[in-house]
Amino acid sequence: MSRKIKNKITKASLLIVLGIAIYSCSTPIRQKNEEASGTASTENAAPAEVSTESKDAKGIGKFTKVELSPTLDVKMATIGKEVYDVKCASCHRLNDEKLVGPGWKDVTQRRTAEWVMNFSTNPDEMLDKDAIAKGMLEECLVRMPNQSLTDDDARSVYEYMRENDGVK
Amino acid sequence: MIKSKLMMSAIVLLMASIYLPSCKPKNVSSATSGDAAIKSFVAPGKYDEFYNFVSGGFSGQMTVYGIPSGRLFRAIPVFSVDPEKGYGYTEETKPMLNTSHGFVPWDDLHHPALSTTDGIHDGKWAFGNANNTPRVARIDLKTFRTVEIIEIPNSGGNHSSPFITENTEYVVAGTRFSVPMDNNRDVAIDTYKENFRGTVSFINVDKESGRMGIAFQILLPGVNFDLARAGKGKSHGWFFFSCYNSERANTLLEVNSTQKDKDFVMAVNWKKAEEYVKSGKGVKKDVSYAHNVYDEKTHSATSTMEKEVIMLDPKDCPDMVYFMPCPKSPHGCDTDPTGEYIVGSGKLAAIIPVFSFTKIQAAIAAKNFDGDYEGIPVLKYDAVLHGEVKKPGLGPLHTEFDADGNAYTSFFVSSEVVKWKLSDLSVVDRVPTYYSVGHLCVPGGPTKKPWGKYMIAYNKITKDRYLPTGPELAQSAQLYDISGEKMKLILDFPTIGEPHYAEAIPAELLSKNSTKIYRIEENAHPYVAKGEKEAKVERKGNEVHVYMTSIRSHFVPDNIEGVKMGDVVYFHVTNLEQDWDVPHGFAVKGANNAELLIMPGETQTLAWRPDRIGVFPMYCTDFCSALHQEMQGYIRVSPAGANIPLTFSTGKKAAPAPEAAK
């Protein structure tokens, strides 16, 4: 048998093996894997935009209603500043200057507390689905990292934003 | 045209499908069955069923593969420096490779052992042995990082290691080379028989922290200890070691250590040994060995020189050690899941002896001895033998087990794996390997609860299995489906270094515990910068300490001036990210070590000794964001006597550095 034909046969047998693999196994393998390892990956369906660009938008995440007192919670704002120094200051100035991300001046006027806290604790989903966050990403081109803020951290940082915006 | 091509392929396919089943096994493809691709296929985005921890052999690493895909996930540096991760190059990790010989940047890792509780994988740690400069390492299976290395004194090569007891009470270390010890070390080599001794060490492991310590050593005749396995179940409390060179030859071992028809499997009653240690039968020996521990909070290792071990001499400790004759030059020494059977694999034997723990106990009770060897009782072969596997193959090396009473033994010379039954010792199946197989792995094979399903053969010769790559070829492993009566080859995959032993553990036992980030709040590194506010540069004499931060996509500081010739610059880089899978790298031109690769929340240090004046670039090596290429900076080096003040900045005019911290 010529070398060429042999080669073709080898290729063909590979094709057969692949063919069988593709044809007969998609369901069982998926089931097997899900049993073995739980959630393997997220589906790649195009994410739906669920948020609007409205100023009252609350974003996507666990915060649906945040109670704000008319006056500043100083203790909370102080904790918020500590978190800011470690986890936020690298990219966000307190004035209106854009560094990596936008400056924080007047952010509490532009966004709801819910939106800010959802974004800071759930940035990946927000950047994929939230219209405002997606718009910001187009401007800044760096995805805001998930800095593993706790819910309390996020609330404290928001209080610090309020202080920065002049709430007494 | 396209149509005719399609027709042509259809014909070829048809021909091939008729042709293939009828052809004799000649090569690679003919040895695999038709459903091999399905069985080893893991779809994109899906996970493997098992993690496979594979020795990296002379690469000094341990590698992690997915089974059944054979995909390589990680090479964990253990005994060898790794410039990719900075391991052994950063100031924090250098102490990990300290020994009584100083910094030893390489070793030969042969055997991983995964920790167990009640004889079942618990997913806490992997241990590995250094075969050259004797050491045992512990790897944390949350971080997949080497967190502890302990050197073994009175040892000449730690091959018989790091096998573990049922509850990870002990990790053992048996010396391959016997050596002269104590104050009698400068002796003629041909006085081997008088002056050379072997030891096995029992290293205890703290249940919670995993921290190791050498509990005791046992002084033994100058044989070579090869492999070992703990008893389990009914034989818990015992440890079995294979020994070759019972001739005690010191030259041309190929000939001189293969004179006798039988060597030994050594049985150690370690519970008894513990009692002897407690009752003070041990002798304290002055030694010097390094004990290196990595602290996850300071992100730094410390190396301590230990000065003492307790040595037990069987002469003073009766009923602790026995020898069992084992044909011939035994290598593997494997205990089955029930703990009843101990399988010795004599490399030059034509049979496989299987010992019975019940019979061993009876023979000891009846003092059924065949004399002694250097003062240690030798049990009668026939009295302790369960039976022999007849005509199994050539060159048996290692045996693994499934949960159904089957054993799988590798045969180096005849390049095959043989499946046989523990109950009646009958051979039930055999498959070829490509080629010269060494170790085998069945998931959970060395435990009381084998997970089974797959068997992996780690081969010593790869010739003609892959595209050639010059004189050095990929090392290789082969995956077999053992879920049915017949073993079926389903995949070849290349491995790093020379693969020796390996263990496999169900993915879900580890994946859910994987560390994602180091919490920045918990970072206790002495040079951490928690936030850019704390970034600074300080001079202490000729040391310049840069407290640097990195986040997508800039360093603070990224402009540094005032460094002078003769200075040593320490870049302490803290990665401020707190998100999974966002490391930052750090490199500076002309560095004589390596890069830093800093995990989220971690601090790592690169020492840099500038060798000329000028301005030197530094940059992030791990692609981190769209502006990764912009993540860079400069450091200026001036002549020794220059009057340039120490300044640093990012994005603004340089501010003078605060006065020297004294």
mmCIF file with all atom_site columns, N, CA and C in Angstrom, chain A residues 1 8-9 12-13 16-17 20-21 24-25 29 33-34 36-37 39-41 81 85-87 89-91 100 141 145-148, chain B residues 12-13 16-17 19-20 34 37-38 41 45-47 49 508 517 520-521 530-533 551-552 554 576-579 626-627:
data_model
loop_
_atom_site.group_PDB
_atom_site.id
_atom_site.type_symbol
_atom_site.label_atom_id
_atom_site.label_alt_id
_atom_site.label_comp_id
_atom_site.label_asym_id
_atom_site.label_entity_id
_atom_site.label_seq_id
_atom_site.pdbx_PDB_ins_code
_atom_site.Cartn_x
_atom_site.Cartn_y
_atom_site.Cartn_z
_atom_site.occupancy
_atom_site.B_iso_or_equiv
_atom_site.pdbx_formal_charge
_atom_site.auth_seq_id
_atom_site.auth_comp_id
_atom_site.auth_asym_id
_atom_site.auth_atom_id
_atom_site.pdbx_PDB_model_num
ATOM 1   N N  . MET A 1 1   ? 0.845   -1.192 0.000  1.00 0.00 ? 1   MET A N  1
ATOM 2   C CA . MET A 1 1   ? 0.000   0.000  0.000  1.00 0.00 ? 1   MET A CA 1
ATOM 3   C C  . MET A 1 1   ? 0.886   1.248  0.000  1.00 0.00 ? 1   MET A C  1
ATOM 4   N N  . LYS A 1 8   ? -4.073  8.623  4.180  1.00 0.00 ? 8   LYS A N  1
ATOM 5   C CA . LYS A 1 8   ? -5.468  8.981  4.046  1.00 0.00 ? 8   LYS A CA 1
ATOM 6   C C  . LYS A 1 8   ? -6.336  8.134  4.964  1.00 0.00 ? 8   LYS A C  1
ATOM 7   N N  . ILE A 1 9   ? -5.962  6.876  5.040  1.00 0.00 ? 9   ILE A N  1
ATOM 8   C CA . ILE A 1 9   ? -6.752  5.980  5.879  1.00 0.00 ? 9   ILE A CA 1
ATOM 9   C C  . ILE A 1 9   ? -6.639  6.376  7.346  1.00 0.00 ? 9   ILE A C  1
ATOM 10  N N  . ALA A 1 12  ? -8.756  9.233  7.823  1.00 0.00 ? 12  ALA A N  1
ATOM 11  C CA . ALA A 1 12  ? -10.166 8.862  7.770  1.00 0.00 ? 12  ALA A CA 1
ATOM 12  C C  . ALA A 1 12  ? -10.592 8.187  9.071  1.00 0.00 ? 12  ALA A C  1
ATOM 13  N N  . SER A 1 13  ? -9.720  7.350  9.596  1.00 0.00 ? 13  SER A N  1
ATOM 14  C CA . SER A 1 13  ? -10.124 6.669  10.826 1.00 0.00 ? 13  SER A CA 1
ATOM 15  C C  . SER A 1 13  ? -10.278 7.668  11.954 1.00 0.00 ? 13  SER A C  1
ATOM 16  N N  . ILE A 1 16  ? -13.577 9.176  11.607 1.00 0.00 ? 16  ILE A N  1
ATOM 17  C CA . ILE A 1 16  ? -14.635 8.295  12.092 1.00 0.00 ? 16  ILE A CA 1
ATOM 18  C C  . ILE A 1 16  ? -14.760 8.406  13.600 1.00 0.00 ? 16  ILE A C  1
ATOM 19  N N  . VAL A 1 17  ? -13.625 8.320  14.243 1.00 0.00 ? 17  VAL A N  1
ATOM 20  C CA . VAL A 1 17  ? -13.636 8.400  15.705 1.00 0.00 ? 17  VAL A CA 1
ATOM 21  C C  . VAL A 1 17  ? -14.281 9.702  16.154 1.00 0.00 ? 17  VAL A C  1
ATOM 22  N N  . ILE A 1 20  ? -18.011 9.714  15.546 1.00 0.00 ? 20  ILE A N  1
ATOM 23  C CA . ILE A 1 20  ? -18.762 8.995  16.571 1.00 0.00 ? 20  ILE A CA 1
ATOM 24  C C  . ILE A 1 20  ? -18.870 9.858  17.816 1.00 0.00 ? 20  ILE A C  1
ATOM 25  N N  . ALA A 1 21  ? -17.730 10.497 18.134 1.00 0.00 ? 21  ALA A N  1
ATOM 26  C CA . ALA A 1 21  ? -17.718 11.303 19.349 1.00 0.00 ? 21  ALA A CA 1
ATOM 27  C C  . ALA A 1 21  ? -18.765 12.399 19.273 1.00 0.00 ? 21  ALA A C  1
ATOM 28  N N  . SER A 1 24  ? -22.607 10.810 19.024 1.00 0.00 ? 24  SER A N  1
ATOM 29  C CA . SER A 1 24  ? -23.318 10.021 20.016 1.00 0.00 ? 24  SER A CA 1
ATOM 30  C C  . SER A 1 24  ? -23.120 10.485 21.449 1.00 0.00 ? 24  SER A C  1
ATOM 31  N N  . CYS A 1 25  ? -22.308 11.491 21.664 1.00 0.00 ? 25  CYS A N  1
ATOM 32  C CA . CYS A 1 25  ? -21.968 11.657 23.074 1.00 0.00 ? 25  CYS A CA 1
ATOM 33  C C  . CYS A 1 25  ? -22.362 12.969 23.692 1.00 0.00 ? 25  CYS A C  1
ATOM 34  N N  . ILE A 1 29  ? -22.176 12.970 27.901 1.00 0.00 ? 29  ILE A N  1
ATOM 35  C CA . ILE A 1 29  ? -20.992 13.610 28.479 1.00 0.00 ? 29  ILE A CA 1
ATOM 36  C C  . ILE A 1 29  ? -21.375 14.809 29.316 1.00 0.00 ? 29  ILE A C  1
ATOM 37  N N  . ASN A 1 33  ? -20.531 15.130 33.241 1.00 0.00 ? 33  ASN A N  1
ATOM 38  C CA . ASN A 1 33  ? -19.715 16.194 33.796 1.00 0.00 ? 33  ASN A CA 1
ATOM 39  C C  . ASN A 1 33  ? -20.428 17.020 34.836 1.00 0.00 ? 33  ASN A C  1
ATOM 40  N N  . GLU A 1 34  ? -21.698 17.224 34.596 1.00 0.00 ? 34  GLU A N  1
ATOM 41  C CA . GLU A 1 34  ? -22.423 18.024 35.571 1.00 0.00 ? 34  GLU A CA 1
ATOM 42  C C  . GLU A 1 34  ? -22.539 17.302 36.900 1.00 0.00 ? 34  GLU A C  1
ATOM 43  N N  . ALA A 1 36  ? -20.325 15.155 37.929 1.00 0.00 ? 36  ALA A N  1
ATOM 44  C CA . ALA A 1 36  ? -18.995 15.061 38.528 1.00 0.00 ? 36  ALA A CA 1
ATOM 45  C C  . ALA A 1 36  ? -18.531 16.378 39.114 1.00 0.00 ? 36  ALA A C  1
ATOM 46  N N  . SER A 1 37  ? -18.842 17.465 38.465 1.00 0.00 ? 37  SER A N  1
ATOM 47  C CA . SER A 1 37  ? -18.161 18.684 38.887 1.00 0.00 ? 37  SER A CA 1
ATOM 48  C C  . SER A 1 37  ? -19.080 19.872 39.097 1.00 0.00 ? 37  SER A C  1
ATOM 49  N N  . THR A 1 39  ? -21.195 22.998 38.575 1.00 0.00 ? 39  THR A N  1
ATOM 50  C CA . THR A 1 39  ? -21.269 24.020 37.545 1.00 0.00 ? 39  THR A CA 1
ATOM 51  C C  . THR A 1 39  ? -19.932 24.179 36.879 1.00 0.00 ? 39  THR A C  1
ATOM 52  N N  . ALA A 1 40  ? -19.881 23.863 35.629 1.00 0.00 ? 40  ALA A N  1
ATOM 53  C CA . ALA A 1 40  ? -18.609 23.947 34.934 1.00 0.00 ? 40  ALA A CA 1
ATOM 54  C C  . ALA A 1 40  ? -18.444 25.320 34.296 1.00 0.00 ? 40  ALA A C  1
ATOM 55  N N  . SER A 1 41  ? -19.414 25.748 33.584 1.00 0.00 ? 41  SER A N  1
ATOM 56  C CA . SER A 1 41  ? -19.234 27.020 32.902 1.00 0.00 ? 41  SER A CA 1
ATOM 57  C C  . SER A 1 41  ? -20.587 27.672 32.719 1.00 0.00 ? 41  SER A C  1
ATOM 58  N N  . LYS A 1 81  ? -13.740 55.145 54.164 1.00 0.00 ? 81  LYS A N  1
ATOM 59  C CA . LYS A 1 81  ? -12.493 55.756 53.699 1.00 0.00 ? 81  LYS A CA 1
ATOM 60  C C  . LYS A 1 81  ? -11.342 54.752 53.760 1.00 0.00 ? 81  LYS A C  1
ATOM 61  N N  . ASP A 1 85  ? -9.102  53.615 50.614 1.00 0.00 ? 85  ASP A N  1
ATOM 62  C CA . ASP A 1 85  ? -7.646  53.740 50.511 1.00 0.00 ? 85  ASP A CA 1
ATOM 63  C C  . ASP A 1 85  ? -7.000  52.455 50.001 1.00 0.00 ? 85  ASP A C  1
ATOM 64  N N  . VAL A 1 86  ? -7.508  51.307 50.475 1.00 0.00 ? 86  VAL A N  1
ATOM 65  C CA . VAL A 1 86  ? -6.886  50.029 50.113 1.00 0.00 ? 86  VAL A CA 1
ATOM 66  C C  . VAL A 1 86  ? -7.370  49.535 48.751 1.00 0.00 ? 86  VAL A C  1
ATOM 67  N N  . LYS A 1 87  ? -8.672  49.662 48.505 1.00 0.00 ? 87  LYS A N  1
ATOM 68  C CA . LYS A 1 87  ? -9.229  48.924 47.372 1.00 0.00 ? 87  LYS A CA 1
ATOM 69  C C  . LYS A 1 87  ? -9.718  49.785 46.206 1.00 0.00 ? 87  LYS A C  1
ATOM 70  N N  . ALA A 1 89  ? -8.756  53.532 45.736 1.00 0.00 ? 89  ALA A N  1
ATOM 71  C CA . ALA A 1 89  ? -8.038  54.770 45.432 1.00 0.00 ? 89  ALA A CA 1
ATOM 72  C C  . ALA A 1 89  ? -7.095  54.632 44.244 1.00 0.00 ? 89  ALA A C  1
ATOM 73  N N  . SER A 1 90  ? -6.686  53.381 43.939 1.00 0.00 ? 90  SER A N  1
ATOM 74  C CA . SER A 1 90  ? -5.783  53.188 42.804 1.00 0.00 ? 90  SER A CA 1
ATOM 75  C C  . SER A 1 90  ? -6.392  53.691 41.512 1.00 0.00 ? 90  SER A C  1
ATOM 76  N N  . CYS A 1 91  ? -7.709  53.656 41.421 1.00 0.00 ? 91  CYS A N  1
ATOM 77  C CA . CYS A 1 91  ? -8.351  53.957 40.143 1.00 0.00 ? 91  CYS A CA 1
ATOM 78  C C  . CYS A 1 91  ? -9.328  55.141 40.204 1.00 0.00 ? 91  CYS A C  1
ATOM 79  N N  . VAL A 1 100 ? -8.253  55.754 36.208 1.00 0.00 ? 100 VAL A N  1
ATOM 80  C CA . VAL A 1 100 ? -8.609  54.546 35.454 1.00 0.00 ? 100 VAL A CA 1
ATOM 81  C C  . VAL A 1 100 ? -10.127 54.521 35.303 1.00 0.00 ? 100 VAL A C  1
ATOM 82  N N  . LEU A 1 141 ? -12.629 51.496 29.187 1.00 0.00 ? 141 LEU A N  1
ATOM 83  C CA . LEU A 1 141 ? -11.967 50.345 28.563 1.00 0.00 ? 141 LEU A CA 1
ATOM 84  C C  . LEU A 1 141 ? -11.216 49.422 29.532 1.00 0.00 ? 141 LEU A C  1
ATOM 85  N N  . PRO A 1 145 ? -12.472 45.905 38.471 1.00 0.00 ? 145 PRO A N  1
ATOM 86  C CA . PRO A 1 145 ? -12.231 44.607 39.102 1.00 0.00 ? 145 PRO A CA 1
ATOM 87  C C  . PRO A 1 145 ? -13.199 44.357 40.243 1.00 0.00 ? 145 PRO A C  1
ATOM 88  N N  . ASN A 1 146 ? -13.442 43.090 40.471 1.00 0.00 ? 146 ASN A N  1
ATOM 89  C CA . ASN A 1 146 ? -14.180 42.719 41.665 1.00 0.00 ? 146 ASN A CA 1
ATOM 90  C C  . ASN A 1 146 ? -13.192 42.777 42.821 1.00 0.00 ? 146 ASN A C  1
ATOM 91  N N  . GLN A 1 147 ? -13.362 43.723 43.713 1.00 0.00 ? 147 GLN A N  1
ATOM 92  C CA . GLN A 1 147 ? -12.406 43.875 44.805 1.00 0.00 ? 147 GLN A CA 1
ATOM 93  C C  . GLN A 1 147 ? -12.875 43.154 46.067 1.00 0.00 ? 147 GLN A C  1
ATOM 94  N N  . SER A 1 148 ? -13.796 42.227 45.906 1.00 0.00 ? 148 SER A N  1
ATOM 95  C CA . SER A 1 148 ? -14.276 41.401 47.019 1.00 0.00 ? 148 SER A CA 1
ATOM 96  C C  . SER A 1 148 ? -14.731 42.251 48.202 1.00 0.00 ? 148 SER A C  1
ATOM 97  N N  . VAL B 2 12  ? -13.353 6.940  1.166  1.00 0.00 ? 12  VAL B N  1
ATOM 98  C CA . VAL B 2 12  ? -12.219 6.661  2.048  1.00 0.00 ? 12  VAL B CA 1
ATOM 99  C C  . VAL B 2 12  ? -12.715 6.240  3.430  1.00 0.00 ? 12  VAL B C  1
ATOM 100 N N  . LEU B 2 13  ? -13.713 6.957  3.909  1.00 0.00 ? 13  LEU B N  1
ATOM 101 C CA . LEU B 2 13  ? -14.284 6.624  5.221  1.00 0.00 ? 13  LEU B CA 1
ATOM 102 C C  . LEU B 2 13  ? -14.802 5.186  5.230  1.00 0.00 ? 13  LEU B C  1
ATOM 103 N N  . ALA B 2 16  ? -12.022 2.770  5.083  1.00 0.00 ? 16  ALA B N  1
ATOM 104 C CA . ALA B 2 16  ? -11.298 2.717  6.346  1.00 0.00 ? 16  ALA B CA 1
ATOM 105 C C  . ALA B 2 16  ? -12.067 1.908  7.367  1.00 0.00 ? 16  ALA B C  1
ATOM 106 N N  . SER B 2 17  ? -13.381 2.084  7.367  1.00 0.00 ? 17  SER B N  1
ATOM 107 C CA . SER B 2 17  ? -14.146 1.396  8.390  1.00 0.00 ? 17  SER B CA 1
ATOM 108 C C  . SER B 2 17  ? -14.167 -0.108 8.143  1.00 0.00 ? 17  SER B C  1
ATOM 109 N N  . TYR B 2 19  ? -11.619 -1.562 6.521  1.00 0.00 ? 19  TYR B N  1
ATOM 110 C CA . TYR B 2 19  ? -10.223 -1.967 6.581  1.00 0.00 ? 19  TYR B CA 1
ATOM 111 C C  . TYR B 2 19  ? -9.746  -2.124 8.026  1.00 0.00 ? 19  TYR B C  1
ATOM 112 N N  . LEU B 2 20  ? -10.088 -1.158 8.864  1.00 0.00 ? 20  LEU B N  1
ATOM 113 C CA . LEU B 2 20  ? -9.501  -1.079 10.198 1.00 0.00 ? 20  LEU B CA 1
ATOM 114 C C  . LEU B 2 20  ? -9.702  -2.308 11.087 1.00 0.00 ? 20  LEU B C  1
ATOM 115 N N  . GLY B 2 34  ? -12.683 1.955  19.377 1.00 0.00 ? 34  GLY B N  1
ATOM 116 C CA . GLY B 2 34  ? -13.426 2.949  18.631 1.00 0.00 ? 34  GLY B CA 1
ATOM 117 C C  . GLY B 2 34  ? -14.036 4.056  19.472 1.00 0.00 ? 34  GLY B C  1
ATOM 118 N N  . ALA B 2 37  ? -12.206 8.141  21.911 1.00 0.00 ? 37  ALA B N  1
ATOM 119 C CA . ALA B 2 37  ? -12.332 9.597  21.883 1.00 0.00 ? 37  ALA B CA 1
ATOM 120 C C  . ALA B 2 37  ? -13.479 10.064 22.772 1.00 0.00 ? 37  ALA B C  1
ATOM 121 N N  . ILE B 2 38  ? -14.564 9.314  22.783 1.00 0.00 ? 38  ILE B N  1
ATOM 122 C CA . ILE B 2 38  ? -15.708 9.697  23.614 1.00 0.00 ? 38  ILE B CA 1
ATOM 123 C C  . ILE B 2 38  ? -15.325 9.636  25.084 1.00 0.00 ? 38  ILE B C  1
ATOM 124 N N  . PHE B 2 41  ? -12.909 12.456 26.055 1.00 0.00 ? 41  PHE B N  1
ATOM 125 C CA . PHE B 2 41  ? -13.255 13.799 25.593 1.00 0.00 ? 41  PHE B CA 1
ATOM 126 C C  . PHE B 2 41  ? -13.939 14.600 26.701 1.00 0.00 ? 41  PHE B C  1
ATOM 127 N N  . GLY B 2 45  ? -14.987 24.007 28.089 1.00 0.00 ? 45  GLY B N  1
ATOM 128 C CA . GLY B 2 45  ? -15.768 24.618 29.157 1.00 0.00 ? 45  GLY B CA 1
ATOM 129 C C  . GLY B 2 45  ? -16.238 23.649 30.209 1.00 0.00 ? 45  GLY B C  1
ATOM 130 N N  . LYS B 2 46  ? -16.043 22.344 29.962 1.00 0.00 ? 46  LYS B N  1
ATOM 131 C CA . LYS B 2 46  ? -16.457 21.351 30.960 1.00 0.00 ? 46  LYS B CA 1
ATOM 132 C C  . LYS B 2 46  ? -15.247 20.927 31.782 1.00 0.00 ? 46  LYS B C  1
ATOM 133 N N  . TYR B 2 47  ? -15.520 20.356 32.942 1.00 0.00 ? 47  TYR B N  1
ATOM 134 C CA . TYR B 2 47  ? -14.440 19.987 33.847 1.00 0.00 ? 47  TYR B CA 1
ATOM 135 C C  . TYR B 2 47  ? -14.121 18.496 33.763 1.00 0.00 ? 47  TYR B C  1
ATOM 136 N N  . GLU B 2 49  ? -13.040 14.843 35.573 1.00 0.00 ? 49  GLU B N  1
ATOM 137 C CA . GLU B 2 49  ? -13.550 14.142 36.762 1.00 0.00 ? 49  GLU B CA 1
ATOM 138 C C  . GLU B 2 49  ? -12.532 14.067 37.890 1.00 0.00 ? 49  GLU B C  1
ATOM 139 N N  . GLU B 2 508 ? -14.172 17.063 42.720 1.00 0.00 ? 508 GLU B N  1
ATOM 140 C CA . GLU B 2 508 ? -15.009 17.841 43.655 1.00 0.00 ? 508 GLU B CA 1
ATOM 141 C C  . GLU B 2 508 ? -14.421 17.875 45.066 1.00 0.00 ? 508 GLU B C  1
ATOM 142 N N  . ILE B 2 517 ? -8.246  34.277 46.175 1.00 0.00 ? 517 ILE B N  1
ATOM 143 C CA . ILE B 2 517 ? -7.426  35.481 46.390 1.00 0.00 ? 517 ILE B CA 1
ATOM 144 C C  . ILE B 2 517 ? -6.827  35.397 47.788 1.00 0.00 ? 517 ILE B C  1
ATOM 145 N N  . ILE B 2 520 ? -6.481  41.112 51.216 1.00 0.00 ? 520 ILE B N  1
ATOM 146 C CA . ILE B 2 520 ? -5.521  42.192 51.442 1.00 0.00 ? 520 ILE B CA 1
ATOM 147 C C  . ILE B 2 520 ? -5.534  42.638 52.912 1.00 0.00 ? 520 ILE B C  1
ATOM 148 N N  . GLU B 2 521 ? -6.718  42.550 53.534 1.00 0.00 ? 521 GLU B N  1
ATOM 149 C CA . GLU B 2 521 ? -6.809  42.954 54.942 1.00 0.00 ? 521 GLU B CA 1
ATOM 150 C C  . GLU B 2 521 ? -5.944  42.060 55.830 1.00 0.00 ? 521 GLU B C  1
ATOM 151 N N  . LYS B 2 530 ? -0.727  48.590 51.733 1.00 0.00 ? 530 LYS B N  1
ATOM 152 C CA . LYS B 2 530 ? -2.173  48.358 51.623 1.00 0.00 ? 530 LYS B CA 1
ATOM 153 C C  . LYS B 2 530 ? -2.810  49.602 51.045 1.00 0.00 ? 530 LYS B C  1
ATOM 154 N N  . GLY B 2 531 ? -2.804  49.689 49.742 1.00 0.00 ? 531 GLY B N  1
ATOM 155 C CA . GLY B 2 531 ? -3.328  50.871 49.076 1.00 0.00 ? 531 GLY B CA 1
ATOM 156 C C  . GLY B 2 531 ? -2.183  51.770 48.628 1.00 0.00 ? 531 GLY B C  1
ATOM 157 N N  . GLU B 2 532 ? -2.469  52.588 47.608 1.00 0.00 ? 532 GLU B N  1
ATOM 158 C CA . GLU B 2 532 ? -1.421  53.428 47.028 1.00 0.00 ? 532 GLU B CA 1
ATOM 159 C C  . GLU B 2 532 ? -0.919  54.472 47.999 1.00 0.00 ? 532 GLU B C  1
ATOM 160 N N  . LYS B 2 533 ? -1.766  54.781 48.982 1.00 0.00 ? 533 LYS B N  1
ATOM 161 C CA . LYS B 2 533 ? -1.358  55.735 50.001 1.00 0.00 ? 533 LYS B CA 1
ATOM 162 C C  . LYS B 2 533 ? -0.106  55.283 50.724 1.00 0.00 ? 533 LYS B C  1
ATOM 163 N N  . ILE B 2 551 ? -2.097  47.524 40.304 1.00 0.00 ? 551 ILE B N  1
ATOM 164 C CA . ILE B 2 551 ? -3.506  47.299 40.018 1.00 0.00 ? 551 ILE B CA 1
ATOM 165 C C  . ILE B 2 551 ? -3.684  47.631 38.547 1.00 0.00 ? 551 ILE B C  1
ATOM 166 N N  . ARG B 2 552 ? -4.723  47.049 37.902 1.00 0.00 ? 552 ARG B N  1
ATOM 167 C CA . ARG B 2 552 ? -4.908  47.336 36.479 1.00 0.00 ? 552 ARG B CA 1
ATOM 168 C C  . ARG B 2 552 ? -5.090  48.829 36.269 1.00 0.00 ? 552 ARG B C  1
ATOM 169 N N  . HIS B 2 554 ? -1.466  50.122 36.497 1.00 0.00 ? 554 HIS B N  1
ATOM 170 C CA . HIS B 2 554 ? -0.309  50.963 36.799 1.00 0.00 ? 554 HIS B CA 1
ATOM 171 C C  . HIS B 2 554 ? 0.361   50.529 38.088 1.00 0.00 ? 554 HIS B C  1
ATOM 172 N N  . LEU B 2 576 ? -2.883  44.843 44.541 1.00 0.00 ? 576 LEU B N  1
ATOM 173 C CA . LEU B 2 576 ? -4.075  45.337 45.248 1.00 0.00 ? 576 LEU B CA 1
ATOM 174 C C  . LEU B 2 576 ? -5.372  44.709 44.747 1.00 0.00 ? 576 LEU B C  1
ATOM 175 N N  . GLU B 2 577 ? -5.295  43.934 43.684 1.00 0.00 ? 577 GLU B N  1
ATOM 176 C CA . GLU B 2 577 ? -6.518  43.326 43.157 1.00 0.00 ? 577 GLU B CA 1
ATOM 177 C C  . GLU B 2 577 ? -7.098  42.360 44.189 1.00 0.00 ? 577 GLU B C  1
ATOM 178 N N  . GLN B 2 578 ? -8.414  42.235 44.154 1.00 0.00 ? 578 GLN B N  1
ATOM 179 C CA . GLN B 2 578 ? -9.071  41.271 45.033 1.00 0.00 ? 578 GLN B CA 1
ATOM 180 C C  . GLN B 2 578 ? -10.009 40.378 44.229 1.00 0.00 ? 578 GLN B C  1
ATOM 181 N N  . ASP B 2 579 ? -9.636  40.162 42.988 1.00 0.00 ? 579 ASP B N  1
ATOM 182 C CA . ASP B 2 579 ? -10.480 39.360 42.106 1.00 0.00 ? 579 ASP B CA 1
ATOM 183 C C  . ASP B 2 579 ? -9.682  38.127 41.672 1.00 0.00 ? 579 ASP B C  1
ATOM 184 N N  . ALA B 2 626 ? -6.712  45.886 29.089 1.00 0.00 ? 626 ALA B N  1
ATOM 185 C CA . ALA B 2 626 ? -6.513  46.475 27.763 1.00 0.00 ? 626 ALA B CA 1
ATOM 186 C C  . ALA B 2 626 ? -5.288  47.382 27.755 1.00 0.00 ? 626 ALA B C  1
ATOM 187 N N  . LEU B 2 627 ? -4.967  47.947 28.926 1.00 0.00 ? 627 LEU B N  1
ATOM 188 C CA . LEU B 2 627 ? -3.828  48.859 29.004 1.00 0.00 ? 627 LEU B CA 1
ATOM 189 C C  . LEU B 2 627 ? -2.636  48.210 29.719 1.00 0.00 ? 627 LEU B C  1
#
